PDB file of C-alpha atoms and ligand atoms in Angstrom:
ATOM      1  CA  MET A   1     337.508  91.976 -37.877  1.00 87.00           C
ATOM      2  CA  LYS A   2     333.812  92.599 -37.283  1.00 92.00           C
ATOM      3  CA  LYS A   3     332.986  89.215 -38.813  1.00 95.00           C
ATOM      4  CA  ILE A   4     335.514  87.413 -36.614  1.00 96.00           C
ATOM      5  CA  LYS A   5     334.061  89.117 -33.523  1.00 95.00           C
ATOM      6  CA  ALA A   6     330.542  88.129 -34.566  1.00 96.00           C
ATOM      7  CA  PHE A   7     331.691  84.551 -35.183  1.00 96.00           C
ATOM      8  CA  ILE A   8     333.379  84.335 -31.757  1.00 96.00           C
ATOM      9  CA  SER A   9     330.279  85.805 -30.148  1.00 94.00           C
ATOM     10  CA  ARG A  10     328.071  83.201 -31.898  1.00 95.00           C
ATOM     11  CA  VAL A  11     330.297  80.320 -30.764  1.00 95.00           C
ATOM     12  CA  TRP A  12     330.405  81.745 -27.203  1.00 92.00           C
ATOM     13  CA  LYS A  13     326.619  82.129 -27.073  1.00 90.00           C
ATOM     14  CA  SER A  14     326.079  78.622 -28.449  1.00 91.00           C
ATOM     15  CA  ILE A  15     327.992  77.281 -25.398  1.00 89.00           C
ATOM     16  CA  PHE A  16     327.022  79.794 -22.700  1.00 89.00           C
ATOM     17  CA  ARG A  17     323.375  80.585 -23.247  1.00 87.00           C
ATOM     18  CA  HIS A  18     323.140  83.360 -20.700  1.00 90.00           C
ATOM     19  CA  GLY A  19     324.544  86.804 -20.109  1.00 89.00           C
ATOM     20  CA  TRP A  20     327.215  87.829 -17.601  1.00 91.00           C
ATOM     21  CA  PRO A  21     325.915  86.624 -14.177  1.00 92.00           C
ATOM     22  CA  ASP A  22     325.393  90.059 -12.634  1.00 94.00           C
ATOM     23  CA  ASN A  23     321.635  89.703 -12.100  1.00 94.00           C
ATOM     24  CA  PRO A  24     319.473  87.001 -10.420  1.00 92.00           C
ATOM     25  CA  LEU A  25     318.136  85.569 -13.705  1.00 94.00           C
ATOM     26  CA  ASP A  26     321.569  85.104 -15.312  1.00 93.00           C
ATOM     27  CA  ARG A  27     322.945  83.718 -12.041  1.00 92.00           C
ATOM     28  CA  ALA A  28     320.136  81.125 -12.040  1.00 93.00           C
ATOM     29  CA  LEU A  29     320.803  80.312 -15.711  1.00 93.00           C
ATOM     30  CA  VAL A  30     324.520  79.766 -14.986  1.00 92.00           C
ATOM     31  CA  MET A  31     323.536  77.138 -12.410  1.00 91.00           C
ATOM     32  CA  THR A  32     320.972  75.324 -14.538  1.00 91.00           C
ATOM     33  CA  SER A  33     322.811  75.336 -17.864  1.00 90.00           C
ATOM     34  CA  ASN A  34     326.206  74.054 -16.671  1.00 90.00           C
ATOM     35  CA  LEU A  35     326.670  70.275 -16.367  1.00 89.00           C
ATOM     36  CA  PHE A  36     328.727  70.534 -13.179  1.00 88.00           C
ATOM     37  CA  LEU A  37     326.982  73.478 -11.521  1.00 90.00           C
ATOM     38  CA  HIS A  38     323.500  72.082 -12.070  1.00 89.00           C
ATOM     39  CA  LEU A  39     324.271  69.514  -9.365  1.00 87.00           C
ATOM     40  CA  HIS A  40     323.784  72.432  -6.963  1.00 88.00           C
ATOM     41  CA  PRO A  41     320.434  74.081  -6.303  1.00 90.00           C
ATOM     42  CA  VAL A  42     320.035  77.550  -7.852  1.00 89.00           C
ATOM     43  CA  LYS A  43     319.935  79.142  -4.399  1.00 88.00           C
ATOM     44  CA  VAL A  44     321.782  77.922  -1.320  1.00 89.00           C
ATOM     45  CA  ASN A  45     322.315  79.275   2.154  1.00 90.00           C
ATOM     46  CA  ARG A  46     325.468  81.395   2.309  1.00 89.00           C
ATOM     47  CA  LYS A  47     326.642  79.636   5.499  1.00 91.00           C
ATOM     48  CA  SER A  48     326.620  76.212   3.861  1.00 91.00           C
ATOM     49  CA  LEU A  49     329.234  77.425   1.367  1.00 90.00           C
ATOM     50  CA  ARG A  50     331.901  77.964   4.030  1.00 93.00           C
ATOM     51  CA  ALA A  51     334.698  75.408   3.657  1.00 94.00           C
ATOM     52  CA  THR A  52     334.532  74.725   7.395  1.00 95.00           C
ATOM     53  CA  TYR A  53     330.779  74.026   7.319  1.00 95.00           C
ATOM     54  CA  SER A  54     330.990  70.604   5.654  1.00 96.00           C
ATOM     55  CA  PHE A  55     334.781  70.319   5.114  1.00 97.00           C
ATOM     56  CA  GLY A  56     333.743  68.876   1.745  1.00 96.00           C
ATOM     57  CA  LEU A  57     333.766  65.430   3.352  1.00 98.00           C
ATOM     58  CA  GLY A  58     330.970  64.049   1.141  1.00 97.00           C
ATOM     59  CA  VAL A  59     332.770  65.188  -2.003  1.00 96.00           C
ATOM     60  CA  ILE A  60     336.078  63.810  -0.670  1.00 98.00           C
ATOM     61  CA  SER A  61     334.304  60.433  -0.156  1.00 98.00           C
ATOM     62  CA  ILE A  62     333.309  60.484  -3.840  1.00 98.00           C
ATOM     63  CA  ILE A  63     336.850  61.384  -4.959  1.00 98.00           C
ATOM     64  CA  VAL A  64     338.351  58.576  -2.845  1.00 98.00           C
ATOM     65  CA  PHE A  65     335.749  56.169  -4.267  1.00 98.00           C
ATOM     66  CA  GLY A  66     336.917  57.285  -7.742  1.00 98.00           C
ATOM     67  CA  VAL A  67     340.561  56.544  -6.841  1.00 98.00           C
ATOM     68  CA  LEU A  68     339.496  53.121  -5.517  1.00 98.00           C
ATOM     69  CA  SER A  69     337.590  52.360  -8.725  1.00 98.00           C
ATOM     70  CA  VAL A  70     340.499  53.288 -11.025  1.00 98.00           C
ATOM     71  CA  THR A  71     343.183  51.487  -8.971  1.00 98.00           C
ATOM     72  CA  GLY A  72     340.787  48.534  -8.485  1.00 98.00           C
ATOM     73  CA  ILE A  73     340.303  48.134 -12.236  1.00 98.00           C
ATOM     74  CA  LEU A  74     344.091  48.262 -12.772  1.00 98.00           C
ATOM     75  CA  LEU A  75     344.597  45.645 -10.031  1.00 98.00           C
ATOM     76  CA  MET A  76     342.133  43.371 -11.846  1.00 97.00           C
ATOM     77  CA  PHE A  77     344.565  43.240 -14.791  1.00 97.00           C
ATOM     78  CA  TYR A  78     346.970  41.252 -12.595  1.00 94.00           C
ATOM     79  CA  TYR A  79     344.814  39.376 -10.122  1.00 97.00           C
ATOM     80  CA  THR A  80     343.042  35.998 -10.379  1.00 96.00           C
ATOM     81  CA  PRO A  81     340.668  34.904  -7.601  1.00 97.00           C
ATOM     82  CA  THR A  82     341.815  31.296  -7.204  1.00 97.00           C
ATOM     83  CA  VAL A  83     343.250  29.847  -4.007  1.00 97.00           C
ATOM     84  CA  GLU A  84     346.238  28.429  -5.931  1.00 96.00           C
ATOM     85  CA  ARG A  85     347.214  31.672  -7.656  1.00 96.00           C
ATOM     86  CA  ALA A  86     345.806  34.707  -5.788  1.00 97.00           C
ATOM     87  CA  TYR A  87     348.741  35.154  -3.383  1.00 97.00           C
ATOM     88  CA  GLN A  88     351.249  34.353  -6.135  1.00 97.00           C
ATOM     89  CA  TYR A  89     349.804  37.182  -8.255  1.00 96.00           C
ATOM     90  CA  ILE A  90     350.023  39.564  -5.310  1.00 96.00           C
ATOM     91  CA  LEU A  91     353.745  38.723  -4.986  1.00 97.00           C
ATOM     92  CA  ILE A  92     354.261  39.252  -8.735  1.00 97.00           C
ATOM     93  CA  LEU A  93     352.419  42.569  -8.496  1.00 96.00           C
ATOM     94  CA  GLU A  94     354.620  43.668  -5.599  1.00 95.00           C
ATOM     95  CA  THR A  95     357.956  42.610  -7.067  1.00 97.00           C
ATOM     96  CA  GLN A  96     357.738  42.505 -10.882  1.00 97.00           C
ATOM     97  CA  VAL A  97     354.973  44.774 -12.156  1.00 96.00           C
ATOM     98  CA  PRO A  98     356.131  48.392 -12.702  1.00 96.00           C
ATOM     99  CA  PHE A  99     354.475  50.590 -10.031  1.00 97.00           C
ATOM    100  CA  GLY A 100     352.637  47.459  -8.817  1.00 97.00           C
ATOM    101  CA  GLN A 101     353.446  48.112  -5.164  1.00 97.00           C
ATOM    102  CA  LEU A 102     352.362  51.735  -5.514  1.00 98.00           C
ATOM    103  CA  LEU A 103     349.114  50.625  -7.156  1.00 98.00           C
ATOM    104  CA  ARG A 104     348.347  48.136  -4.409  1.00 97.00           C
ATOM    105  CA  ASN A 105     349.178  50.622  -1.652  1.00 98.00           C
ATOM    106  CA  LEU A 106     347.123  53.362  -3.286  1.00 98.00           C
ATOM    107  CA  HIS A 107     344.136  51.006  -3.288  1.00 98.00           C
ATOM    108  CA  ARG A 108     344.712  49.848   0.288  1.00 98.00           C
ATOM    109  CA  TRP A 109     345.294  53.308   1.776  1.00 98.00           C
ATOM    110  CA  SER A 110     342.367  54.791  -0.132  1.00 98.00           C
ATOM    111  CA  ALA A 111     340.156  52.050   1.322  1.00 98.00           C
ATOM    112  CA  HIS A 112     341.244  52.995   4.867  1.00 98.00           C
ATOM    113  CA  LEU A 113     340.796  56.690   4.028  1.00 98.00           C
ATOM    114  CA  MET A 114     337.297  56.153   2.663  1.00 98.00           C
ATOM    115  CA  VAL A 115     336.137  54.507   5.920  1.00 98.00           C
ATOM    116  CA  ILE A 116     337.588  57.415   7.953  1.00 98.00           C
ATOM    117  CA  VAL A 117     336.185  60.134   5.657  1.00 98.00           C
ATOM    118  CA  VAL A 118     332.686  58.588   5.451  1.00 98.00           C
ATOM    119  CA  VAL A 119     332.532  58.299   9.267  1.00 98.00           C
ATOM    120  CA  LEU A 120     333.703  61.944   9.627  1.00 98.00           C
ATOM    121  CA  HIS A 121     331.089  62.998   7.038  1.00 98.00           C
ATOM    122  CA  MET A 122     328.425  61.250   9.100  1.00 98.00           C
ATOM    123  CA  VAL A 123     329.653  63.026  12.272  1.00 98.00           C
ATOM    124  CA  ARG A 124     329.490  66.397  10.435  1.00 97.00           C
ATOM    125  CA  VAL A 125     325.953  65.683   9.202  1.00 97.00           C
ATOM    126  CA  PHE A 126     324.920  64.805  12.762  1.00 97.00           C
ATOM    127  CA  TYR A 127     326.671  67.854  14.258  1.00 96.00           C
ATOM    128  CA  THR A 128     324.906  70.271  11.882  1.00 95.00           C
ATOM    129  CA  GLY A 129     321.546  68.548  12.493  1.00 95.00           C
ATOM    130  CA  ALA A 130     321.201  67.649   8.798  1.00 96.00           C
ATOM    131  CA  TYR A 131     319.614  64.287   9.655  1.00 96.00           C
ATOM    132  CA  LYS A 132     316.383  66.062  10.657  1.00 95.00           C
ATOM    133  CA  PRO A 133     313.298  66.263   8.368  1.00 93.00           C
ATOM    134  CA  PRO A 134     313.149  66.606   5.410  1.00 93.00           C
ATOM    135  CA  ARG A 135     316.583  64.966   5.148  1.00 96.00           C
ATOM    136  CA  GLN A 136     315.827  61.814   7.155  1.00 97.00           C
ATOM    137  CA  PHE A 137     315.600  59.704   3.979  1.00 97.00           C
ATOM    138  CA  ASN A 138     319.069  60.830   2.924  1.00 98.00           C
ATOM    139  CA  TRP A 139     320.397  59.947   6.374  1.00 98.00           C
ATOM    140  CA  VAL A 140     319.081  56.376   5.903  1.00 98.00           C
ATOM    141  CA  VAL A 141     320.634  56.212   2.403  1.00 98.00           C
ATOM    142  CA  GLY A 142     323.861  57.382   4.099  1.00 98.00           C
ATOM    143  CA  VAL A 143     323.691  54.602   6.691  1.00 98.00           C
ATOM    144  CA  PHE A 144     323.505  52.053   3.841  1.00 98.00           C
ATOM    145  CA  LEU A 145     326.466  53.792   2.158  1.00 98.00           C
ATOM    146  CA  LEU A 146     328.456  53.439   5.390  1.00 98.00           C
ATOM    147  CA  LEU A 147     327.588  49.720   5.653  1.00 98.00           C
ATOM    148  CA  LEU A 148     328.541  49.205   1.998  1.00 98.00           C
ATOM    149  CA  THR A 149     331.846  51.028   2.530  1.00 98.00           C
ATOM    150  CA  LEU A 150     332.617  48.691   5.448  1.00 98.00           C
ATOM    151  CA  GLY A 151     331.440  45.726   3.341  1.00 98.00           C
ATOM    152  CA  ALA A 152     333.823  46.705   0.527  1.00 98.00           C
ATOM    153  CA  SER A 153     336.736  46.783   2.994  1.00 98.00           C
ATOM    154  CA  PHE A 154     335.737  43.449   4.514  1.00 97.00           C
ATOM    155  CA  THR A 155     335.372  41.613   1.185  1.00 97.00           C
ATOM    156  CA  GLY A 156     338.593  43.145  -0.181  1.00 97.00           C
ATOM    157  CA  TYR A 157     340.529  41.934   2.840  1.00 96.00           C
ATOM    158  CA  LEU A 158     340.257  38.257   1.779  1.00 96.00           C
ATOM    159  CA  LEU A 159     341.482  38.756  -1.781  1.00 98.00           C
ATOM    160  CA  PRO A 160     345.306  38.711  -1.206  1.00 97.00           C
ATOM    161  CA  TRP A 161     344.769  35.210   0.235  1.00 96.00           C
ATOM    162  CA  ASP A 162     347.637  35.521   2.734  1.00 96.00           C
ATOM    163  CA  GLN A 163     347.553  34.330   6.343  1.00 96.00           C
ATOM    164  CA  LEU A 164     346.275  37.684   7.616  1.00 95.00           C
ATOM    165  CA  ALA A 165     343.409  37.643   5.095  1.00 96.00           C
ATOM    166  CA  TYR A 166     342.507  34.007   5.697  1.00 96.00           C
ATOM    167  CA  TRP A 167     342.329  34.266   9.478  1.00 97.00           C
ATOM    168  CA  ALA A 168     340.692  37.697   9.532  1.00 96.00           C
ATOM    169  CA  ILE A 169     337.835  36.427   7.370  1.00 96.00           C
ATOM    170  CA  THR A 170     337.654  33.158   9.339  1.00 96.00           C
ATOM    171  CA  VAL A 171     337.224  35.187  12.557  1.00 96.00           C
ATOM    172  CA  GLY A 172     334.936  37.799  10.933  1.00 95.00           C
ATOM    173  CA  THR A 173     332.534  35.272   9.440  1.00 96.00           C
ATOM    174  CA  SER A 174     332.548  33.227  12.691  1.00 96.00           C
ATOM    175  CA  VAL A 175     331.431  36.362  14.541  1.00 96.00           C
ATOM    176  CA  ALA A 176     328.608  36.775  11.979  1.00 94.00           C
ATOM    177  CA  GLY A 177     327.695  33.132  12.736  1.00 94.00           C
ATOM    178  CA  TYR A 178     326.833  34.073  16.345  1.00 95.00           C
ATOM    179  CA  GLU A 179     324.010  36.351  15.236  1.00 93.00           C
ATOM    180  CA  PRO A 180     320.825  34.838  16.722  1.00 93.00           C
ATOM    181  CA  LEU A 181     318.241  33.336  14.321  1.00 91.00           C
ATOM    182  CA  MET A 182     320.039  33.884  10.960  1.00 94.00           C
ATOM    183  CA  GLY A 183     323.717  33.659  12.039  1.00 95.00           C
ATOM    184  CA  GLU A 184     324.624  30.306  10.514  1.00 94.00           C
ATOM    185  CA  THR A 185     322.717  31.090   7.293  1.00 95.00           C
ATOM    186  CA  ILE A 186     324.569  34.412   6.907  1.00 95.00           C
ATOM    187  CA  ARG A 187     327.915  32.689   7.516  1.00 96.00           C
ATOM    188  CA  THR A 188     327.384  29.878   5.014  1.00 95.00           C
ATOM    189  CA  THR A 189     325.850  32.261   2.434  1.00 96.00           C
ATOM    190  CA  LEU A 190     328.931  34.498   2.670  1.00 95.00           C
ATOM    191  CA  LEU A 191     331.401  31.608   2.556  1.00 96.00           C
ATOM    192  CA  GLY A 192     329.524  29.386   0.087  1.00 95.00           C
ATOM    193  CA  GLY A 193     330.347  26.437   2.383  1.00 92.00           C
ATOM    194  CA  PRO A 194     331.317  25.511   5.941  1.00 91.00           C
ATOM    195  CA  GLU A 195     334.768  27.146   5.870  1.00 92.00           C
ATOM    196  CA  VAL A 196     336.911  29.753   4.112  1.00 95.00           C
ATOM    197  CA  GLY A 197     337.925  28.247   0.744  1.00 96.00           C
ATOM    198  CA  GLN A 198     337.615  28.711  -3.022  1.00 97.00           C
ATOM    199  CA  GLU A 199     333.835  29.282  -2.810  1.00 97.00           C
ATOM    200  CA  ALA A 200     334.347  32.091  -0.302  1.00 97.00           C
ATOM    201  CA  LEU A 201     337.076  33.677  -2.439  1.00 97.00           C
ATOM    202  CA  THR A 202     334.819  33.602  -5.536  1.00 98.00           C
ATOM    203  CA  ARG A 203     331.903  35.148  -3.625  1.00 97.00           C
ATOM    204  CA  PHE A 204     334.004  37.818  -1.928  1.00 98.00           C
ATOM    205  CA  TYR A 205     335.572  38.713  -5.300  1.00 98.00           C
ATOM    206  CA  ALA A 206     332.172  39.089  -7.005  1.00 98.00           C
ATOM    207  CA  LEU A 207     330.863  41.169  -4.095  1.00 98.00           C
ATOM    208  CA  HIS A 208     334.020  43.294  -3.981  1.00 98.00           C
ATOM    209  CA  ILE A 209     334.488  44.154  -7.635  1.00 98.00           C
ATOM    210  CA  MET A 210     330.897  44.223  -8.849  1.00 98.00           C
ATOM    211  CA  VAL A 211     327.971  44.043  -6.442  1.00 98.00           C
ATOM    212  CA  ILE A 212     329.108  46.477  -3.719  1.00 98.00           C
ATOM    213  CA  PRO A 213     330.620  49.170  -6.039  1.00 98.00           C
ATOM    214  CA  ALA A 214     327.491  49.070  -8.263  1.00 98.00           C
ATOM    215  CA  ILE A 215     325.192  49.606  -5.262  1.00 98.00           C
ATOM    216  CA  ILE A 216     327.486  52.355  -3.876  1.00 98.00           C
ATOM    217  CA  LEU A 217     327.314  54.093  -7.269  1.00 98.00           C
ATOM    218  CA  LEU A 218     323.532  53.847  -7.400  1.00 98.00           C
ATOM    219  CA  LEU A 219     322.973  54.977  -3.796  1.00 98.00           C
ATOM    220  CA  THR A 220     325.511  57.830  -4.127  1.00 98.00           C
ATOM    221  CA  SER A 221     323.604  59.112  -7.182  1.00 97.00           C
ATOM    222  CA  ILE A 222     320.345  59.053  -5.205  1.00 98.00           C
ATOM    223  CA  HIS A 223     322.165  60.667  -2.236  1.00 98.00           C
ATOM    224  CA  ILE A 224     323.486  63.601  -4.299  1.00 96.00           C
ATOM    225  CA  TRP A 225     320.183  64.041  -6.144  1.00 96.00           C
ATOM    226  CA  ARG A 226     318.412  64.172  -2.764  1.00 96.00           C
ATOM    227  CA  VAL A 227     320.837  66.840  -1.453  1.00 95.00           C
ATOM    228  CA  ARG A 228     320.015  68.926  -4.526  1.00 93.00           C
ATOM    229  CA  LYS A 229     316.276  68.455  -4.181  1.00 93.00           C
ATOM    230  CA  ASP A 230     316.434  69.322  -0.469  1.00 93.00           C
ATOM    231  CA  GLY A 231     317.910  72.719  -1.414  1.00 91.00           C
ATOM    232  CA  GLY A 232     321.598  72.058  -0.691  1.00 92.00           C
ATOM    233  CA  LEU A 233     323.138  71.550   2.716  1.00 94.00           C
ATOM    234  CA  ALA A 234     320.951  71.981   5.764  1.00 92.00           C
ATOM    235  CA  VAL A 235     321.377  75.124   7.842  1.00 91.00           C
ATOM    236  CA  GLN A 236     319.437  75.059  11.105  1.00 81.00           C
ATOM    237  CA  GLU A 237     317.280  78.060  12.081  1.00 72.00           C
ATOM    238  CA  THR A 238     319.565  78.912  15.028  1.00 67.00           C
ATOM    239  CA  ASP A 239     322.587  79.013  12.663  1.00 62.00           C
ATOM    240  CA  LYS A 240     320.816  81.507  10.430  1.00 57.00           C
ATOM    241  CA  GLU A 241     320.602  84.163  13.145  1.00 48.00           C
ATOM    242  CA  GLY A 242     322.625  87.289  12.514  1.00 45.00           C
ATOM    243  CA  GLU A 243     323.233  86.303   8.923  1.00 48.00           C
ATOM    244  CA  THR A 244     323.650  89.126   6.442  1.00 42.00           C
ATOM    245  CA  ASP A 245     322.589  88.343   2.932  1.00 43.00           C
ATOM    246  CA  ASP A 246     322.726  90.660  -0.014  1.00 39.00           C
TER     247      ASP A 246
HETATM  248  C1  HEM B   1     329.953  56.493   0.329  1.00 93.63           C
HETATM  249  C2  HEM B   1     329.554  57.299   1.313  1.00 93.63           C
HETATM  250  C3  HEM B   1     328.993  58.697   1.149  1.00 93.63           C
HETATM  251  C4  HEM B   1     329.131  59.596   0.123  1.00 93.63           C
HETATM  252  C5  HEM B   1     329.921  59.416  -1.168  1.00 93.63           C
HETATM  253  C6  HEM B   1     328.371  60.789   0.477  1.00 93.63           C
HETATM  254  C7  HEM B   1     328.301  61.956  -0.287  1.00 93.63           C
HETATM  255  C8  HEM B   1     327.651  63.125   0.115  1.00 93.63           C
HETATM  256  C9  HEM B   1     327.776  64.430  -0.517  1.00 93.63           C
HETATM  257  C10 HEM B   1     328.668  64.754  -1.723  1.00 93.63           C
HETATM  258  C11 HEM B   1     326.996  65.294   0.172  1.00 93.63           C
HETATM  259  C12 HEM B   1     326.817  66.822  -0.074  1.00 93.63           C
HETATM  260  C13 HEM B   1     328.090  67.577   0.340  1.00 93.63           C
HETATM  261  C14 HEM B   1     328.623  67.326   1.741  1.00 93.63           C
HETATM  262  O1  HEM B   1     327.856  67.226   2.717  1.00 93.63           O
HETATM  263  O2  HEM B   1     329.858  67.222   1.869  1.00 93.63           O
HETATM  264  C15 HEM B   1     326.314  64.541   1.210  1.00 93.63           C
HETATM  265  C16 HEM B   1     325.379  65.059   2.092  1.00 93.63           C
HETATM  266  C17 HEM B   1     324.686  64.296   3.051  1.00 93.63           C
HETATM  267  N1  HEM B   1     325.037  63.041   3.496  1.00 93.63           N
HETATM  268 FE1  HEM B   1     326.393  61.850   2.609  1.00 93.63          FE
HETATM  269  N2  HEM B   1     327.759  60.576   1.704  1.00 93.63           N
HETATM  270  C18 HEM B   1     328.125  59.317   2.151  1.00 93.63           C
HETATM  271  C19 HEM B   1     327.771  58.736   3.361  1.00 93.63           C
HETATM  272  C20 HEM B   1     326.849  59.283   4.257  1.00 93.63           C
HETATM  273  C21 HEM B   1     326.540  58.737   5.568  1.00 93.63           C
HETATM  274  C22 HEM B   1     327.223  57.529   6.190  1.00 93.63           C
HETATM  275  C23 HEM B   1     325.534  59.529   6.085  1.00 93.63           C
HETATM  276  C24 HEM B   1     324.820  59.394   7.406  1.00 93.63           C
HETATM  277  C25 HEM B   1     324.500  58.262   7.954  1.00 93.63           C
HETATM  278  C26 HEM B   1     325.220  60.558   5.115  1.00 93.63           C
HETATM  279  C27 HEM B   1     324.221  61.506   5.235  1.00 93.63           C
HETATM  280  C28 HEM B   1     324.142  62.658   4.485  1.00 93.63           C
HETATM  281  C29 HEM B   1     323.145  63.711   4.653  1.00 93.63           C
HETATM  282  C30 HEM B   1     321.947  63.689   5.632  1.00 93.63           C
HETATM  283  C31 HEM B   1     323.502  64.735   3.768  1.00 93.63           C
HETATM  284  C32 HEM B   1     322.805  66.092   3.616  1.00 93.63           C
HETATM  285  C33 HEM B   1     323.634  67.035   4.450  1.00 93.63           C
HETATM  286  C34 HEM B   1     323.070  68.417   4.591  1.00 93.63           C
HETATM  287  O3  HEM B   1     321.978  68.673   4.103  1.00 93.63           O
HETATM  288  O4  HEM B   1     323.747  69.239   5.257  1.00 93.63           O
HETATM  289  N3  HEM B   1     326.066  60.400   4.039  1.00 93.63           N
HETATM  290  N4  HEM B   1     326.748  63.236   1.172  1.00 93.63           N
END
């Protein structure tokens, strides 16, 4: 019995290399030696832990991005980005593939949700003054993440190649064409030619499934790392008043 206890204790200590977290040192070790917890700083302001402080909107954005990535990969099993076949594959997905309609709707609704959640996250960051120094760099990274989120929605919109998609992208890229100085260059670079056709579909597909998600992944990693290095969520001096900390 003693030997079994000693064995269990050895296995336990090989995984958890700290004592019960009832003192500051062990509490710090819990944070630094756990893969998931080490994303948080060792010490954070008590107020920032309240669910209603951030509403977890940044984390929800990451979860929704995860859902979009998984459903997106599954959609790629059935989709081909050619003007002759794209819409046909969408119809097959909707009518013949088991759970195909659910898969497509999950992807579509998650895309809408991600735009809403990222905007709300930005509003929360602004409301709590977290854009102020030293977090101004992370605010700028966030602005790029917002633009990329919108870019992912825009490029994904063309892929079903139905009338709605075709005309929405025709209008959208025409609007981009009115930008002074670079407008026409931006439009033709996006479309790969003078109008919406196969070249545009190929480019939008590459941007949608590869370029934009890869940059979102990279910038999100920098974003989270920055939050950690800045000591967790920002709590303004005025918010700290009257706080009791033990
Ligand atoms: C794909 C989009 C985004 C993801 C996945 C994301 C993720 C996160 C996460 C997980 C956090 C920490 C927890 C939280 O605040 O909920 C955070 C904090 C932060 N985010 Fe974002 N974010 C995104 C977009 C944005 C945007 C659009 C902005 C602003 C323009 C922004 C600015 C910030 C700032 C300044 C912080 C630090 C907040 C603080 O210290 O209180 N983020 N983000």
